[in-house]
Coordinates of C-alpha atoms in Angstrom, one line a residue:
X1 CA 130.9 -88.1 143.0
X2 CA 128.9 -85.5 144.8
X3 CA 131.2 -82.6 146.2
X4 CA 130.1 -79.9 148.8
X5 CA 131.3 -76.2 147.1
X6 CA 132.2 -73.7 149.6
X7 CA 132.6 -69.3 148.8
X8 CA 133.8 -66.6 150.6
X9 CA 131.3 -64.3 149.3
X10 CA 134.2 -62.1 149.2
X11 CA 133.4 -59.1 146.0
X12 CA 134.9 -56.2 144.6
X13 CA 133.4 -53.8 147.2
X14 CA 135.4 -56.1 150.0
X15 CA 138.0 -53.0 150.0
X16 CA 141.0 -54.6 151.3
X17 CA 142.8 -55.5 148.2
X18 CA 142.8 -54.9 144.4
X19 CA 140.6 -56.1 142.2
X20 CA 143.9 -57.9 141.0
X21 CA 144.9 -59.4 143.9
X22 CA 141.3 -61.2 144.9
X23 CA 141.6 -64.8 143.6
X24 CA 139.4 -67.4 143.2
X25 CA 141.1 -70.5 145.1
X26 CA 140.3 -74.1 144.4
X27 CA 141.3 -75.9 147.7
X28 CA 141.8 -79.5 148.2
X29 CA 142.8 -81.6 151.1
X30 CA 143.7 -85.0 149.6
X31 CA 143.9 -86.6 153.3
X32 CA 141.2 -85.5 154.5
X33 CA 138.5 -82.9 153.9
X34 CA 137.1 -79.8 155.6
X35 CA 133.5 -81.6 155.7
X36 CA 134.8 -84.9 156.6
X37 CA 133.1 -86.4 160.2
X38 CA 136.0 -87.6 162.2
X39 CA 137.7 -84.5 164.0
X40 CA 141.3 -84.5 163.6
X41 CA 144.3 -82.0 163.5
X42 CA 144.3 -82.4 159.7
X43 CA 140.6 -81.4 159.1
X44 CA 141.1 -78.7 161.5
X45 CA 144.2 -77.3 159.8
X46 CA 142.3 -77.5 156.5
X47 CA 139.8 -75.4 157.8
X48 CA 142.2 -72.9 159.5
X49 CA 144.0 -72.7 156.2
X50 CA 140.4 -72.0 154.1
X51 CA 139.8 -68.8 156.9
X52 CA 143.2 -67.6 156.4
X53 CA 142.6 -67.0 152.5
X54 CA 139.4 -65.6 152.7
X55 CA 140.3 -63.1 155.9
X56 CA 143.3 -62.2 153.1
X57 CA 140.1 -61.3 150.4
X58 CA 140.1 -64.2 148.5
X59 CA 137.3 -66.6 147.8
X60 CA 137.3 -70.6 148.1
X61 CA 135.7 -73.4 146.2
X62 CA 136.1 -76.7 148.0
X63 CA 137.0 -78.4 144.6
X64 CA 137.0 -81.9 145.3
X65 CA 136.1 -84.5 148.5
X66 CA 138.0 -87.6 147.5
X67 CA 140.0 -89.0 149.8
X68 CA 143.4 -90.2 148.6
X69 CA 144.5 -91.9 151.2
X70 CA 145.4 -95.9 151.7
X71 CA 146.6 -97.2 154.5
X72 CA 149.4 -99.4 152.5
X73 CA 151.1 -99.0 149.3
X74 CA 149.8 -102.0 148.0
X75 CA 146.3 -101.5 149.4
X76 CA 143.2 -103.2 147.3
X77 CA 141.7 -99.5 147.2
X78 CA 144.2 -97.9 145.2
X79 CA 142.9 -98.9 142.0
X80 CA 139.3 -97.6 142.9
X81 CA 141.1 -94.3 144.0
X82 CA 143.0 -94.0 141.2
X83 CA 139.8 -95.0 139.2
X84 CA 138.0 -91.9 141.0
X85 CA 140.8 -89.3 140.5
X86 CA 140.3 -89.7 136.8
X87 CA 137.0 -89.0 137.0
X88 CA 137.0 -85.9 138.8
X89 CA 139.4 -84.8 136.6
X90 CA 137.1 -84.8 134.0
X91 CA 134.3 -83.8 136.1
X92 CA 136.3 -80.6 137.4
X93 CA 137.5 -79.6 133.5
X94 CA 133.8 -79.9 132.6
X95 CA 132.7 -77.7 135.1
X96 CA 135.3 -75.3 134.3
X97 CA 134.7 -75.7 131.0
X98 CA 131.2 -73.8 131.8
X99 CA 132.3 -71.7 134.3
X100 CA 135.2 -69.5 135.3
X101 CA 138.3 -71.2 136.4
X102 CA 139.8 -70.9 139.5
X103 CA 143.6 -68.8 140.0
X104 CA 144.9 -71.3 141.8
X105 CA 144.8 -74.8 142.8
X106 CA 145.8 -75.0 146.6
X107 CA 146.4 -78.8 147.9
X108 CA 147.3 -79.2 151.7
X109 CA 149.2 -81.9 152.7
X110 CA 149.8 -84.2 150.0
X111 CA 152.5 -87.3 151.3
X112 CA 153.1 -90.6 150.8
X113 CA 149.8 -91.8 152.0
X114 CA 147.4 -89.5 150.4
X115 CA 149.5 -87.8 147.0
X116 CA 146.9 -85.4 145.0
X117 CA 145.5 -87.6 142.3
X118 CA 143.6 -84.6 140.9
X119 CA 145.5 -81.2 141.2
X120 CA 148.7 -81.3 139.0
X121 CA 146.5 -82.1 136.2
X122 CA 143.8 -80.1 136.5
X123 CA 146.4 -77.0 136.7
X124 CA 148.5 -77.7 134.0
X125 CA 145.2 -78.8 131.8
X126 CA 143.2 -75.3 132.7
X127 CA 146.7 -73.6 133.1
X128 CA 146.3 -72.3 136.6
X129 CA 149.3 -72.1 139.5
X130 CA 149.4 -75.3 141.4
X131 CA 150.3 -74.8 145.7
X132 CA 150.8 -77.3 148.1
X133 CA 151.0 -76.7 152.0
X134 CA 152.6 -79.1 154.4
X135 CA 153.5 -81.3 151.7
X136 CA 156.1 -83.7 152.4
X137 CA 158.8 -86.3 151.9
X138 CA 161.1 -89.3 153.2
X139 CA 163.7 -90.9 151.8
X140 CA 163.0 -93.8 154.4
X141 CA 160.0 -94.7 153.0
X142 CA 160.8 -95.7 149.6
X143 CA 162.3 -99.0 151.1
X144 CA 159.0 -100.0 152.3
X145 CA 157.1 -100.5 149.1
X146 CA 155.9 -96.2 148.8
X147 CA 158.6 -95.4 146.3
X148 CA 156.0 -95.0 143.5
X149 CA 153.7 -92.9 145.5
X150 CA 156.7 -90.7 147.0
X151 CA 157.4 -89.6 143.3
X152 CA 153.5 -88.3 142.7
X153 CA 154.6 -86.1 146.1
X154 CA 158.3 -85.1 144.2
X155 CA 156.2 -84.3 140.8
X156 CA 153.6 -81.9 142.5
X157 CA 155.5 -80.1 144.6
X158 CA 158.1 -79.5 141.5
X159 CA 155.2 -78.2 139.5
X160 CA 153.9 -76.0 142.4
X161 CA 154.8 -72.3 142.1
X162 CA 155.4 -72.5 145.6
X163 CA 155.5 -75.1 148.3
X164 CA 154.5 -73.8 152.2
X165 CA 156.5 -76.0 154.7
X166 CA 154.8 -75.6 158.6
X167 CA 158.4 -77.2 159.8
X168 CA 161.6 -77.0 159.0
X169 CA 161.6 -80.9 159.2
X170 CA 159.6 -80.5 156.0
X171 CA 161.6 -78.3 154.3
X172 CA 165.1 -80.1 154.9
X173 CA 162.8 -83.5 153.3
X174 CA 161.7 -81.2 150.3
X175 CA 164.4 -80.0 149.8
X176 CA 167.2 -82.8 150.0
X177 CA 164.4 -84.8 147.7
X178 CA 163.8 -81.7 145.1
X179 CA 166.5 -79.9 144.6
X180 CA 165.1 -76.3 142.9
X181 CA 161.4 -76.6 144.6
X182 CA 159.9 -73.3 145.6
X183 CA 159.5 -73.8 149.9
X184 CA 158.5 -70.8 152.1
X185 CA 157.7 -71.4 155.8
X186 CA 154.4 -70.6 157.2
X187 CA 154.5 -71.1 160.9
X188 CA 151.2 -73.0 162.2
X189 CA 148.6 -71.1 163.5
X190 CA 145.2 -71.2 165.2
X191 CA 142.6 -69.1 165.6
X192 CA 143.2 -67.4 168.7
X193 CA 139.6 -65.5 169.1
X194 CA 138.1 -67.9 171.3
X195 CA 140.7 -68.0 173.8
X196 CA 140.8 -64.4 174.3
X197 CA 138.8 -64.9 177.9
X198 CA 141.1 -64.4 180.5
X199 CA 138.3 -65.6 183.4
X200 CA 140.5 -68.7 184.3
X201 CA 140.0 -69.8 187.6
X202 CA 143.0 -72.9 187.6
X203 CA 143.8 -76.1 189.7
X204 CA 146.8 -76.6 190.8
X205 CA 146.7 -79.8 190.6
X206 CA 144.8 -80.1 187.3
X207 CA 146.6 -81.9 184.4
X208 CA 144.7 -81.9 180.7
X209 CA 145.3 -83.9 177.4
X210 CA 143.5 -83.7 174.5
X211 CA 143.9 -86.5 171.7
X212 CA 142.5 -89.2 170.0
X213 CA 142.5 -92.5 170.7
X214 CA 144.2 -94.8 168.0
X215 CA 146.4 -97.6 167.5
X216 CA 150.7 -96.5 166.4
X217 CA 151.6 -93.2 168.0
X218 CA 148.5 -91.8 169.6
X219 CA 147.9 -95.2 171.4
X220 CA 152.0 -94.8 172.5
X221 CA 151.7 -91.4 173.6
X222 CA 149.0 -92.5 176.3
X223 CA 151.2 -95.4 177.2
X224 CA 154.6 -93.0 178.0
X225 CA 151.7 -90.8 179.7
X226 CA 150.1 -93.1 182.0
X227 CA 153.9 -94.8 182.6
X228 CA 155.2 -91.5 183.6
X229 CA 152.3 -90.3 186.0
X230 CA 153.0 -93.7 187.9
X231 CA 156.3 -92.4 188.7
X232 CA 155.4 -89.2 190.2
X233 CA 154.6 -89.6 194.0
X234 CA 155.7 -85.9 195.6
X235 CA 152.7 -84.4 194.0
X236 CA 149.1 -84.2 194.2
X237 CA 147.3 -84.7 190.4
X238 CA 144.4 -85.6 188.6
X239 CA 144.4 -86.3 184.8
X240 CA 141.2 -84.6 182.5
X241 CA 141.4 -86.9 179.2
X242 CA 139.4 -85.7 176.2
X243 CA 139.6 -87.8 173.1
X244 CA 138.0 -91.3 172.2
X245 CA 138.6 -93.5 168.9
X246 CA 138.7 -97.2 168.7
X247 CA 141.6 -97.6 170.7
X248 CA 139.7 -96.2 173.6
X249 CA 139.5 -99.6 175.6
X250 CA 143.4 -99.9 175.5
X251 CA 144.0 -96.1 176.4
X252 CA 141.4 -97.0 179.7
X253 CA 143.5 -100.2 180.2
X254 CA 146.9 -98.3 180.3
X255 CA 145.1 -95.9 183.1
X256 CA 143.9 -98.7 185.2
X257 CA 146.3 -98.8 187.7
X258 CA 145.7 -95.4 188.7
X259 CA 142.5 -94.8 191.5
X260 CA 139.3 -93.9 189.9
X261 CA 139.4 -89.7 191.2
X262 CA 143.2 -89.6 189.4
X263 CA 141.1 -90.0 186.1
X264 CA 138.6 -88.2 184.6
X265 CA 137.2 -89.2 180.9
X266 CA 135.2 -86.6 179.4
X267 CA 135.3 -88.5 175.3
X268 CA 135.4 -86.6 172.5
X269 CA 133.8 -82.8 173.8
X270 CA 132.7 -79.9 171.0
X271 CA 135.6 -76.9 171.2
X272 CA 133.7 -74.8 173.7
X273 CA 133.6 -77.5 176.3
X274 CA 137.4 -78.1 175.5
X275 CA 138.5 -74.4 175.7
X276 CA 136.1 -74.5 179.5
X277 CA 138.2 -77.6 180.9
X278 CA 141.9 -75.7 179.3
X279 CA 140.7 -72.9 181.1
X280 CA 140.4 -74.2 184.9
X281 CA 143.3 -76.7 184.6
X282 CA 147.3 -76.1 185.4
X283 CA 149.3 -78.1 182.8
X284 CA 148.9 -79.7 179.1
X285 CA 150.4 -82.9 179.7
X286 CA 151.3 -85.3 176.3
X287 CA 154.3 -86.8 175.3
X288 CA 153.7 -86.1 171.5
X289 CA 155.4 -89.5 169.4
X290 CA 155.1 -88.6 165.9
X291 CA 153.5 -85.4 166.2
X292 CA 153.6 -83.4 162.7
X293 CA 153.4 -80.1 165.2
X294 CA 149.7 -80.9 166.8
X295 CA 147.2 -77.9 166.9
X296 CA 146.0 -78.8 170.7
X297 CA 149.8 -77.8 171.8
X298 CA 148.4 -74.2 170.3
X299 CA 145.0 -74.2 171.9
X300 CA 146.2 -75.1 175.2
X301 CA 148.6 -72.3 175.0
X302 CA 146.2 -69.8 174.0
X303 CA 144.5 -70.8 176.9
X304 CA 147.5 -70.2 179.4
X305 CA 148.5 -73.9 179.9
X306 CA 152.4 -75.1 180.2
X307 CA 152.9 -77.8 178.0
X308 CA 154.8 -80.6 179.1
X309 CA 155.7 -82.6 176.1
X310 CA 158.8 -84.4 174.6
X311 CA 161.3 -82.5 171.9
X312 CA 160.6 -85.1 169.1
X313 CA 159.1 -84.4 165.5
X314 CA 157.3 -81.5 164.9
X315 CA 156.3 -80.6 168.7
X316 CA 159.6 -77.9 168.8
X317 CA 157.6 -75.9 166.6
X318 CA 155.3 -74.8 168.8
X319 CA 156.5 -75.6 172.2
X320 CA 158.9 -73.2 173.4
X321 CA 161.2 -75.4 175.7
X322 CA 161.9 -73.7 179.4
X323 CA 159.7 -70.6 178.2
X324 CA 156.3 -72.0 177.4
X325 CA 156.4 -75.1 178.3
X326 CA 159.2 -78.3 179.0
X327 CA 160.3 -80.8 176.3
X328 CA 162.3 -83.9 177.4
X329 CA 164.4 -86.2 175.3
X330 CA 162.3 -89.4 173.6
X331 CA 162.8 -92.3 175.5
X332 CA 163.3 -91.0 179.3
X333 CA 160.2 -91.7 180.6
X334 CA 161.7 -90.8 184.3
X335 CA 162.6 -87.6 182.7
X336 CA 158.7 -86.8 181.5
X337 CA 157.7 -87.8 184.6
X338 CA 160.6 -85.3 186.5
X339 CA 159.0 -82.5 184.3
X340 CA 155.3 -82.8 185.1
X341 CA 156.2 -83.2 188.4
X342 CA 158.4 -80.1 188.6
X343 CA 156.0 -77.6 186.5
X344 CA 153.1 -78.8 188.8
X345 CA 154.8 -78.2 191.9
X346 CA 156.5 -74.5 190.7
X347 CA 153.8 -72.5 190.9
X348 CA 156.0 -69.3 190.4
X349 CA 157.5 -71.2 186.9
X350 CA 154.3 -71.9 186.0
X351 CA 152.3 -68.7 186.5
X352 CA 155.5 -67.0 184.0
X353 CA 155.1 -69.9 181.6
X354 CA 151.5 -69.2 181.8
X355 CA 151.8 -65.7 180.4
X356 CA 154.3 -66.6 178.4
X357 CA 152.3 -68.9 176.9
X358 CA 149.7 -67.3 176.0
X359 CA 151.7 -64.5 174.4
X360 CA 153.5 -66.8 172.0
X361 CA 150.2 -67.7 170.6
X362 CA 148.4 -64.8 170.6
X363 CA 151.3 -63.0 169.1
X364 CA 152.7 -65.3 166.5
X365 CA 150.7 -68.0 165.8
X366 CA 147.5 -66.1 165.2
X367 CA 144.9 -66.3 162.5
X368 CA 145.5 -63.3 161.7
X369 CA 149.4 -63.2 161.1
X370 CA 149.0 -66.3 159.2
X371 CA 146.6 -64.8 156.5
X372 CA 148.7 -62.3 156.3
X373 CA 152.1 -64.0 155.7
X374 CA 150.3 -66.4 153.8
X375 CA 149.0 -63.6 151.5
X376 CA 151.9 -62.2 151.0
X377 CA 154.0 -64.9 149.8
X378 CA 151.0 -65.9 147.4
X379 CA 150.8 -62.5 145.9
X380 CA 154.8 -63.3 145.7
X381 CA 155.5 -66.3 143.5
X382 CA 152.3 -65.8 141.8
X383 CA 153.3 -62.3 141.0
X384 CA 156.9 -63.7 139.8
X385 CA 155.1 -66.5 137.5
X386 CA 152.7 -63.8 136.2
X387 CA 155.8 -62.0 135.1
X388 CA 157.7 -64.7 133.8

């Protein structure tokens, strides 16, 4: 299996650390890689995560591009996967073999779907610290045939020197499942350097969403969406929708009873073009079913948007209800409705939530902040295993 290899060109004469402290990181993202095609919160995250260790110094070898995932437990593919893990196993100890190890293994979201194959046993074989970040578990799905998968999850994360939880959803499943794991939070971020503009020029009336278009929750979100805009007649709006995927048609069916100036589709749109359209509209506008925490939340903040969301899974974690945005309970679609309607016709509630906003981004969920608390609480447990 060919596999892309990426440095940080980071050296000694970086400055910012001790020669002790630099590592050499092997990163993996089991789910979905760095390089893969398909945009995604998950590629995007994996990506944030790689320019958070090397702004901390360190430098990054994209060890492997195999995708563990499988739709079902039972899935014909599983096999072949399996089949391919132990093979880059061997591939990874050869090459190893002839070249310096890595410090640390770093896997980013191993779950139930897509468990690292390839990571617990390269680190215990080349004895190197093993890492996982937004690993996680659920007792709910062992009674749907993922039991045997779930324990590959429990087994790394026990072995892991430490475990990095983006939610405390995450961290109560961890934990309750793996009593003794090493968890730490580290608060999602984004890199908040291209929203630094502040040459906003907004409409009032200009609602934005920004998601892909799939079947299960995406393809639900759309549907509370487009139910809850047909409720809300006091106010004038129109609806910017970025996103495509091959539920597209059913997402454009849902917004067919609405006149053809209420929606605009722009398809899927490179960042710049996304940031542009964030920039001149009023609201971020999506519901958020089965959200982990969702990295648009954070873009449209840094770009001064309310969100107007619903308080379900992850989306508390970076929504800041009745300060950055409004979160409704699941389920009350009137209510969602009630609350786009009322931040869009505030203007006074939304210019403060604007600001506010933007702060909470820019001042706690930055790049830089997250390189930094991640750094530290590598240098920490690996620091306390070097020790021990």
């Amino acid at each position: 299996m060919l596999c892309k290899f990426h440095y940080g060109m980071i050296g000694i004469s970086a400055g910012r650390k001790s020669i002790s402290s630099l590592m050499r990181i092997a990163f993996y993202a089991p789910l979905k890689s760095p390089n893969h095609p398909v945009p995604s919160g998950d590629r995007q995250m994996a990506r944030l995560l790689i320019a958070a260790l090397e702004k901390a110094g360190h430098s990054i070898e994209l060890a492997s591009e195999l995708r563990s995932f499988a739709a079902t437990p039972d899935d014909a593919a599983r096999e072949d996967i399996s089949a391919s893990a132990t093979e880059e196993v061997k591939r990874l100890c050869s090459h190893w073999a002839e070249m310096a190890r890595p410090d640390l293994w770093f896997s980013y979201h191993p779950y139930y779907k897509a468990p690292d194959l390839i990571g617990p046993s390269i680190a215990a074989r080349v004895n190197i610290p093993y890492v996982t970040a937004e690993a996680s578990y659920s007792q709910r799905r062992n009674a749907s045939g993922w039991a045997a998968l779930q324990s590959l999850v429990v087994d790394a994360v026990r072995q892991a020197a430490v475990n990095l939880c983006f939610t405390e959803r995450d961290i109560r499943g961890l934990a309750a499942a793996i009593p003794g794991a090493q968890l730490e939070r580290l608060l999602p971020f984004i890199d908040t350097t291209p929203f630094k503009a502040s040459n906003a020029e907004r409409n009032p009336g200009q609602l934005v969403t920004v998601a892909m278009m799939r079947s299960g929750d995406k393809l639900e979100s759309y549907r509370v969406l487009a139910n809850a805009l047909s409720l809300i007649t006091g106010e004038r709006w129109r609806l910017t929708i970025i996103g495509d995927g091959p539920a597209g048609p059913e997402v454009r069916t849902l917004f067919s009873k609405f006149e053809n100036d209420r929606i605009e589709w722009l398809g899927e749109q490179p960042p710049e073009i996304v940031r542009n359209v964030l920039r001149r509209s009023s609201v971020y506008v999506w519901p958020g079913i089965g959200e982990a925490y969702g990295i648009a939340y954070m873009e449209a903040q840094a770009a001064g948007l309310p969100v107007v969301a619903q308080a379900i899974a992850g989306v508390p974690e970076v929504v800041k209800d009745g300060v950055t945005g409004v979160l409704t309970m699941p389920g009350n679609t009137k209510a969602y409705a009630d609350a786009i309607a009322m931040v869009l016709g505030d203007e006074q509630r939304r210019a403060k939530m604007s600001l506010a906003a933007r702060h909470f981004i820019t001042q706690e969920r930055s790049l830089e902040m997250a390189s930094n608390r991640l750094d530290q609480i590598l240098q920490q447990y690996l620091g306390r295993q070097h020790d021990d």
